[in-house]
Coordinates of C-alpha atoms in Angstrom, one line a residue:
Chain A
M82 CA 24.9 -10.2 25.5
G83 CA 25.8 -6.1 23.9
A84 CA 23.2 -3.6 24.8
M85 CA 20.8 -2.6 21.6
K86 CA 21.8 1.0 20.3
L87 CA 18.4 3.3 20.7
N88 CA 18.7 7.1 19.7
E89 CA 17.7 8.2 22.8
R90 CA 18.4 11.6 22.9
S91 CA 15.9 12.2 20.0
V92 CA 13.8 10.2 21.6
A93 CA 13.9 12.3 24.9
H94 CA 12.7 15.3 22.7
Y95 CA 10.0 13.9 21.4
A96 CA 8.4 12.6 24.9
L97 CA 8.8 16.4 25.7
S98 CA 7.9 17.9 22.6
D99 CA 4.7 19.5 22.3
S100 CA 3.3 16.4 20.1
P101 CA 0.3 15.5 20.9
A102 CA 0.4 13.3 24.1
D103 CA -3.0 10.8 24.1
H104 CA -3.2 10.6 28.0
T105 CA -1.2 12.0 31.2
G106 CA -1.8 10.8 34.8
F107 CA -0.3 9.8 37.2
L108 CA 0.4 6.3 38.2
R109 CA 2.0 3.9 40.4
T110 CA 4.7 1.5 39.0
W111 CA 7.2 -1.4 39.8
G112 CA 9.4 -1.6 37.8
G113 CA 13.0 -0.1 37.7
P114 CA 16.7 -1.1 38.5
G115 CA 17.8 -2.7 42.0
T116 CA 13.4 -4.0 42.2
A117 CA 12.4 -7.6 43.9
P118 CA 11.1 -9.8 40.8
T119 CA 7.5 -10.2 41.7
P120 CA 5.9 -6.2 42.2
S121 CA 6.4 -5.9 46.4
G122 CA 5.5 -2.5 48.6
T123 CA 2.9 0.4 47.1
G124 CA 5.1 0.8 44.2
R125 CA 6.6 4.5 43.7
R126 CA 4.3 7.4 41.7
C127 CA 4.8 9.0 38.1
W128 CA 4.0 10.8 35.3
F129 CA 2.7 8.8 32.8
V130 CA 2.5 10.1 29.5
L131 CA 1.6 8.9 26.8
K132 CA 2.3 9.5 23.1
G133 CA 1.4 7.2 20.3
N134 CA 2.5 3.8 20.9
L135 CA 4.9 4.9 24.1
L136 CA 4.2 5.6 26.9
F137 CA 6.7 7.7 28.8
S138 CA 7.4 8.0 33.3
F139 CA 8.6 11.2 34.3
E140 CA 9.4 11.1 37.9
S141 CA 7.3 14.5 38.5
R142 CA 5.2 16.9 36.2
E143 CA 8.1 18.7 35.2
S144 CA 10.9 16.2 34.7
R145 CA 13.1 17.2 32.0
A146 CA 13.6 14.2 31.2
P147 CA 12.3 11.0 31.2
L148 CA 12.4 8.1 33.5
S149 CA 11.3 5.5 31.2
L150 CA 9.5 4.6 28.2
V151 CA 7.6 1.1 27.1
V152 CA 7.8 1.0 23.0
L153 CA 3.9 -0.5 23.5
E154 CA 3.8 -2.1 19.3
G155 CA 2.3 -6.2 20.3
C156 CA 0.9 -6.2 23.8
T157 CA -2.7 -6.4 25.5
V158 CA -3.6 -5.1 28.4
E159 CA -5.4 -6.4 31.0
L160 CA -7.0 -5.6 34.3
A161 CA -4.1 -7.1 37.1
E162 CA -4.8 -8.8 40.0
A163 CA -2.4 -6.4 41.9
P164 CA -0.3 -6.9 44.7
V165 CA -2.3 -6.8 48.7
S166 CA -3.7 -4.4 49.3
E167 CA -3.3 -2.4 46.1
E168 CA -6.9 -1.8 43.8
F169 CA -6.7 0.0 40.1
A170 CA -4.3 -2.0 39.0
F171 CA -3.9 -3.2 34.8
A172 CA -0.8 -4.6 33.8
I173 CA 1.2 -3.9 30.2
C174 CA 1.7 -7.8 28.7
F175 CA 3.6 -9.1 25.5
D176 CA 4.0 -12.8 23.9
A177 CA 7.8 -12.0 23.7
P178 CA 10.5 -14.4 25.9
G179 CA 11.7 -13.5 28.4
V180 CA 9.0 -10.9 29.1
R181 CA 7.2 -10.0 32.3
P182 CA 4.1 -8.0 32.7
H183 CA 4.8 -4.3 33.7
L184 CA 2.5 -3.7 36.5
L185 CA 1.0 -0.4 36.7
A186 CA -2.1 0.7 38.9
A187 CA -4.4 4.3 38.8
D188 CA -6.0 6.5 41.6
G189 CA -9.5 5.1 41.1
P190 CA -12.4 3.4 39.1
A191 CA -12.5 5.2 36.5
A192 CA -8.3 6.7 35.4
Q193 CA -8.5 3.3 34.9
E194 CA -10.4 2.4 33.0
A195 CA -9.9 4.9 30.6
W196 CA -6.1 4.0 31.2
V197 CA -6.0 0.3 29.8
K198 CA -8.5 2.0 26.7
A199 CA -5.9 4.8 25.9
L200 CA -3.1 1.7 26.2
S201 CA -5.0 -0.9 23.9
R202 CA -5.2 1.6 21.3
A203 CA -2.1 2.7 21.6
S204 CA -0.2 0.7 19.2
F205 CA 1.0 2.5 15.2
S206 CA -1.5 -1.1 14.0
Y207 CA -4.6 0.8 15.9
M208 CA -3.7 4.0 13.4
R209 CA -3.0 2.4 10.4
L210 CA -6.0 0.4 10.8
V211 CA -8.0 3.0 11.0
V212 CA -6.0 5.5 8.4
R213 CA -6.7 2.7 6.5
E214 CA -10.9 2.7 7.2
L215 CA -10.9 6.7 6.1
E216 CA -8.7 6.5 3.2
S217 CA -11.5 3.5 1.9
Q218 CA -14.6 5.9 3.4
L219 CA -13.3 8.8 1.1
R220 CA -12.4 7.0 -1.2
E221 CA -15.9 5.6 -2.1
A222 CA -17.5 9.2 -1.2
R223 CA -15.6 10.7 -3.8
H224 CA -16.3 7.9 -6.6
S225 CA -19.8 8.5 -5.5
L226 CA -19.6 12.5 -6.3
A227 CA -18.7 11.7 -9.3
L228 CA -21.1 9.4 -9.6
H229 CA -23.4 11.7 -9.1
R230 CA -22.1 14.6 -11.1
H231 CA -22.3 11.8 -14.5
S232 CA -25.8 10.8 -14.0
S233 CA -27.0 14.2 -14.1
W234 CA -24.6 15.5 -17.1
K235 CA -26.5 12.1 -18.9
A236 CA -29.8 12.8 -17.0
T237 CA -31.0 16.0 -19.6
G238 CA -34.3 16.3 -20.6
S239 CA -34.3 13.0 -17.7
H240 CA -37.6 13.9 -15.5
R241 CA -35.5 11.7 -12.2
K242 CA -34.1 14.3 -10.0
P243 CA -30.8 13.0 -8.5
Q244 CA -31.0 11.2 -5.2
A245 CA -28.7 11.0 -2.2
A246 CA -25.8 13.0 -2.8
D247 CA -27.6 15.2 -1.9
R248 CA -28.1 14.3 1.3
R249 CA -24.8 13.2 1.3
S250 CA -22.9 15.6 0.2
P251 CA -23.8 18.9 0.9
G252 CA -20.9 20.5 -0.1
L253 CA -22.1 19.4 -4.1
E254 CA -24.3 22.6 -3.6
N255 CA -21.6 25.4 -2.7
G256 CA -19.3 24.5 -5.3
Y257 CA -17.1 21.8 -4.1
S258 CA -13.9 21.7 -4.7
P259 CA -11.7 18.4 -4.4
S260 CA -8.8 20.1 -4.9
K261 CA -9.2 23.5 -2.4
D262 CA -7.6 22.4 0.2
C263 CA -5.0 20.1 0.5
S264 CA -3.3 20.1 -4.1
S265 CA -1.7 17.2 -2.6
V266 CA -4.4 14.6 -1.8
D267 CA -5.4 12.4 -5.2
L268 CA -6.5 9.1 -4.5
V269 CA -6.4 7.9 -7.8
E270 CA -3.5 9.3 -9.1
E271 CA -0.5 9.5 -6.4
R272 CA 2.9 8.3 -6.7
G273 CA 5.8 9.3 -4.9
S274 CA 5.8 12.4 -2.8
K275 CA 4.5 16.1 -3.3
P276 CA 5.1 19.1 -1.8
A277 CA 3.1 18.9 1.6
G278 CA -0.3 20.6 1.6
P279 CA -0.4 23.4 4.4
G280 CA -0.9 22.6 7.9
L281 CA 1.7 19.3 7.0
A282 CA 4.8 20.0 8.4
E283 CA 7.9 20.0 5.7
W284 CA 9.3 17.5 8.1
Q285 CA 7.5 14.9 6.6
G286 CA 5.7 13.6 3.4
P287 CA 2.1 14.1 1.4
A288 CA -1.0 13.6 3.4
S289 CA -1.8 10.2 1.0
L290 CA 0.2 7.7 1.7
Y291 CA -1.2 3.3 1.2
L292 CA -2.7 4.6 -1.3
D293 CA -1.2 2.5 -3.8
G294 CA -2.4 -0.3 -3.6
R295 CA -0.2 -1.6 -1.0
Q296 CA -1.2 -4.1 1.1
S297 CA 0.6 -4.8 3.6
P298 CA -0.1 -9.0 4.7
A299 CA 0.7 -8.1 7.7
F300 CA -2.0 -6.1 8.5
P301 CA -5.1 -7.0 8.4
E302 CA -8.9 -5.8 5.8
T303 CA -10.5 -2.7 6.8
S304 CA -13.9 -4.9 7.6
Y305 CA -11.6 -6.4 10.8
F306 CA -12.5 -2.6 11.8
S307 CA -16.1 -2.8 12.3
T308 CA -15.3 -6.1 14.2
L309 CA -12.6 -4.4 16.7
H310 CA -15.4 -1.8 17.8
N311 CA -18.3 -3.8 18.8
C312 CA -16.6 -7.1 20.7
P313 CA -12.6 -7.4 21.7
S314 CA -9.5 -8.6 19.8
P315 CA -6.9 -10.2 20.6
G316 CA -4.7 -7.4 20.1
S317 CA -6.3 -4.8 22.1
R318 CA -8.3 -6.4 25.1
S319 CA -10.0 -4.1 27.4
T320 CA -11.6 -7.0 29.6
L321 CA -13.2 -4.8 32.4
V322 CA -14.1 -7.4 35.6
P323 CA -11.6 -8.0 37.8
G324 CA -10.0 -11.1 39.0
R325 CA -8.7 -13.4 35.6
D326 CA -10.2 -16.0 34.0
Chain B
M141 CA 16.5 6.5 30.0
R142 CA 15.1 2.8 30.8
Y143 CA 13.5 1.2 27.8
N144 CA 11.6 -2.3 27.8
E145 CA 15.1 -3.9 25.0
K146 CA 13.7 -7.1 25.4
E147 CA 10.2 -6.1 22.8
L148 CA 12.1 -4.2 20.8
Q149 CA 13.9 -6.9 19.7
A150 CA 11.2 -8.8 19.5
L151 CA 9.3 -5.9 17.4
S152 CA 12.6 -6.2 15.4
R153 CA 12.2 -9.7 14.2
Q154 CA 8.3 -8.8 12.8
P155 CA 6.9 -8.3 9.7
A156 CA 9.0 -5.1 7.7
E157 CA 7.6 -2.4 6.1
L158 CA 11.0 -2.6 4.0
A159 CA 13.4 -4.0 4.4
A160 CA 17.0 -4.2 3.0
E161 CA 21.2 -3.9 3.7
L162 CA 22.6 -0.3 2.6
G163 CA 25.1 1.0 3.9
M164 CA 24.8 2.7 6.9
R165 CA 27.7 4.8 8.3
G166 CA 26.2 6.9 12.0
P167 CA 26.5 10.6 12.6
K168 CA 29.8 10.5 14.5
K169 CA 32.5 12.5 12.8
G170 CA 34.8 9.6 11.7
S171 CA 31.7 7.1 10.9
V172 CA 32.9 4.3 8.3
L173 CA 30.1 2.8 6.4
K174 CA 28.8 -0.2 7.0
R175 CA 26.7 -3.1 5.2
R176 CA 23.4 -3.3 7.6
L177 CA 20.3 -5.2 7.2
V178 CA 18.2 -2.1 7.5
K179 CA 14.6 -2.4 8.8
L180 CA 11.2 -0.6 8.4
V181 CA 8.4 -1.8 11.6
V182 CA 6.1 0.9 13.2
N183 CA 8.1 3.7 13.1
F184 CA 11.1 2.3 14.3
L185 CA 13.9 1.8 12.5
F186 CA 15.8 -1.2 12.7
Y187 CA 20.0 -2.5 11.6
F188 CA 21.4 -5.5 12.1
R189 CA 24.9 -6.9 11.0
T190 CA 24.0 -8.5 8.4
D191 CA 24.9 -12.8 10.2
E192 CA 23.7 -11.7 12.6
A193 CA 19.4 -12.3 14.3
E194 CA 19.9 -9.4 16.8
P195 CA 20.3 -5.4 16.1
V196 CA 22.9 -3.7 16.1
G197 CA 20.4 -0.4 17.2
A198 CA 17.5 0.8 16.9
L199 CA 16.5 4.9 15.4
L200 CA 12.2 5.6 16.5
L201 CA 11.9 7.8 13.1
E202 CA 9.3 10.5 15.2
R203 CA 10.4 14.0 14.4
C204 CA 12.9 12.5 12.0
R205 CA 13.4 15.0 8.6
V206 CA 15.2 12.1 5.7
T207 CA 16.9 14.5 3.0
Q208 CA 18.6 12.9 0.3
E209 CA 22.2 13.3 0.6
E210 CA 23.3 12.3 -3.6
P211 CA 21.0 10.7 -6.5
S212 CA 21.2 6.8 -4.1
G213 CA 22.0 7.9 -0.8
F214 CA 19.4 10.2 2.3
S215 CA 20.4 10.8 4.9
I216 CA 17.7 10.6 8.2
S217 CA 18.1 13.6 11.0
F218 CA 16.0 14.6 14.5
L219 CA 14.7 18.0 14.4
E220 CA 15.9 19.0 17.8
D221 CA 19.5 18.7 15.9
P222 CA 19.0 18.2 12.1
E223 CA 23.4 18.5 11.0
R224 CA 23.4 15.0 13.1
K225 CA 22.7 12.6 9.6
Y226 CA 22.8 9.2 10.0
H227 CA 24.2 8.0 6.2
F228 CA 21.9 5.2 4.1
A229 CA 23.7 4.5 0.3
C230 CA 21.5 2.5 -1.8
C231 CA 21.9 1.1 -5.3
S232 CA 20.2 3.1 -6.3
E233 CA 18.4 5.8 -7.2
E234 CA 14.7 4.4 -7.2
Q235 CA 15.1 2.4 -4.3
C236 CA 16.2 5.2 -2.3
Q237 CA 13.2 6.9 -3.2
E238 CA 11.2 3.6 -1.9
W239 CA 13.1 4.5 0.9
M240 CA 12.4 7.5 1.3
G241 CA 9.3 8.0 0.4
A242 CA 8.5 5.2 3.1
L243 CA 10.2 7.1 6.2
R244 CA 8.5 10.2 5.7
R245 CA 5.2 8.2 6.1
A246 CA 6.6 5.4 9.1
S247 CA 5.8 7.8 12.3
Y248 CA 2.7 7.7 13.9
E249 CA 1.9 11.6 14.6
F250 CA 2.0 11.5 10.1
M251 CA 0.1 8.6 10.1
R252 CA -2.5 10.9 13.5
R253 CA -1.7 13.8 11.3
S254 CA -3.5 12.2 7.8
L255 CA -6.0 10.8 9.7
I256 CA -7.3 14.5 10.6
F257 CA -7.2 15.1 7.4
Y258 CA -9.6 12.3 6.0
R259 CA -11.4 13.1 8.8
N260 CA -12.4 16.5 8.6
E261 CA -12.4 15.6 4.4
I262 CA -15.5 13.1 4.8
Q263 CA -17.0 15.2 6.8
K264 CA -17.3 18.1 4.2
M265 CA -18.3 16.1 2.2
T266 CA -20.8 13.6 3.3
G267 CA -21.4 16.1 6.4
K268 CA -20.4 13.2 9.5
D269 CA -17.8 11.8 11.7
P270 CA -16.4 9.0 9.7
L271 CA -15.1 8.1 13.4
E272 CA -18.8 8.3 15.8
Q273 CA -20.4 5.1 14.2
F274 CA -17.1 3.1 15.9
G275 CA -17.7 4.8 18.8
I276 CA -13.9 6.9 19.2
S277 CA -14.4 10.1 17.9
E278 CA -14.7 12.2 21.0
E279 CA -11.3 10.3 21.5
A280 CA -7.6 11.9 22.1
R281 CA -5.6 10.4 20.0
F282 CA -8.0 11.1 16.3
K283 CA -7.8 15.3 17.6
L284 CA -4.8 17.5 16.8
G285 CA -4.5 19.2 19.6
G286 CA -4.5 16.6 22.0
L287 CA -3.7 17.0 25.7
K288 CA -1.0 19.3 28.0
A289 CA 2.0 16.4 28.2

């Protein structure tokens, strides 16, 4: 069984870089080489850093190399039946063959809830969902703006005043210009790569993405986004009732 | 650094943003170009021997730089060592452009910046924070500053 290669040095650099951490804190963990198949004892207290869909552990806050990485894509997070006398535990579970849940324990109920929530929303898929939702809203807002302008041009001599747009887009009166801030954004005509706008690192491409109409069959419509936040879904279950079933 | 290899292997079997057989050459001096099935899944680039089900390896794409090397070839390197390059040979200029575009957009950090940009734009146009209605406007992951690691 050959080991899979991974660009570990780059991954470690990313872990230690100043790119934003989505959650950090001390947790007790039971995974590790030479540990028993079922968790026992009080576990090992490590410093955990969540960045995007990656959960890193360090021996301490000052460590210059991560101890471990859990790639979170495709996971669900559940409150766990803790080992004896262990409270505030939760498990990262995967629907993959031969994979045991990763058991972790926080220091208190607030930390436990915060971690479960943060980990439940850590997937790339979830971030992509939010981005698509906002793209859709921005497209609608610009469409409304364009319609408003069109109707106000047409309304010469009419006694009817433009209505809703005044409330919804105050920028209109300020001479809002779509190209004011980022030259790379153009919702209708985006194709291929363009120079990155201000604030976007030269290492990556333009801000507009997924606007060429490509719909991946793997990801749901944006209407799913609302239900995601109104009720639990399989991908982001965070049942806050202790115990199972 | 330990990592959850089985879960990463399972991820390599998920639907891909892009997948194709490309020529691939590792960063070490004297590496030879080999045919690999290359598959982009979320922020990982997996590469397989063309007749095998399990990936030879994976590249996490955070902080990567994608550079055109030839009309139909590109390289991936990483911020901390830009001269250490993974080379890829495509069958056409068009395929090369397609891959380069997809890889540049494939990092979590890129999506986060896009989201923040859209959020600001919508807020400027409508006066409202689009994330408020979903109750996620205070989440650290949707802010540029985030938390200090």
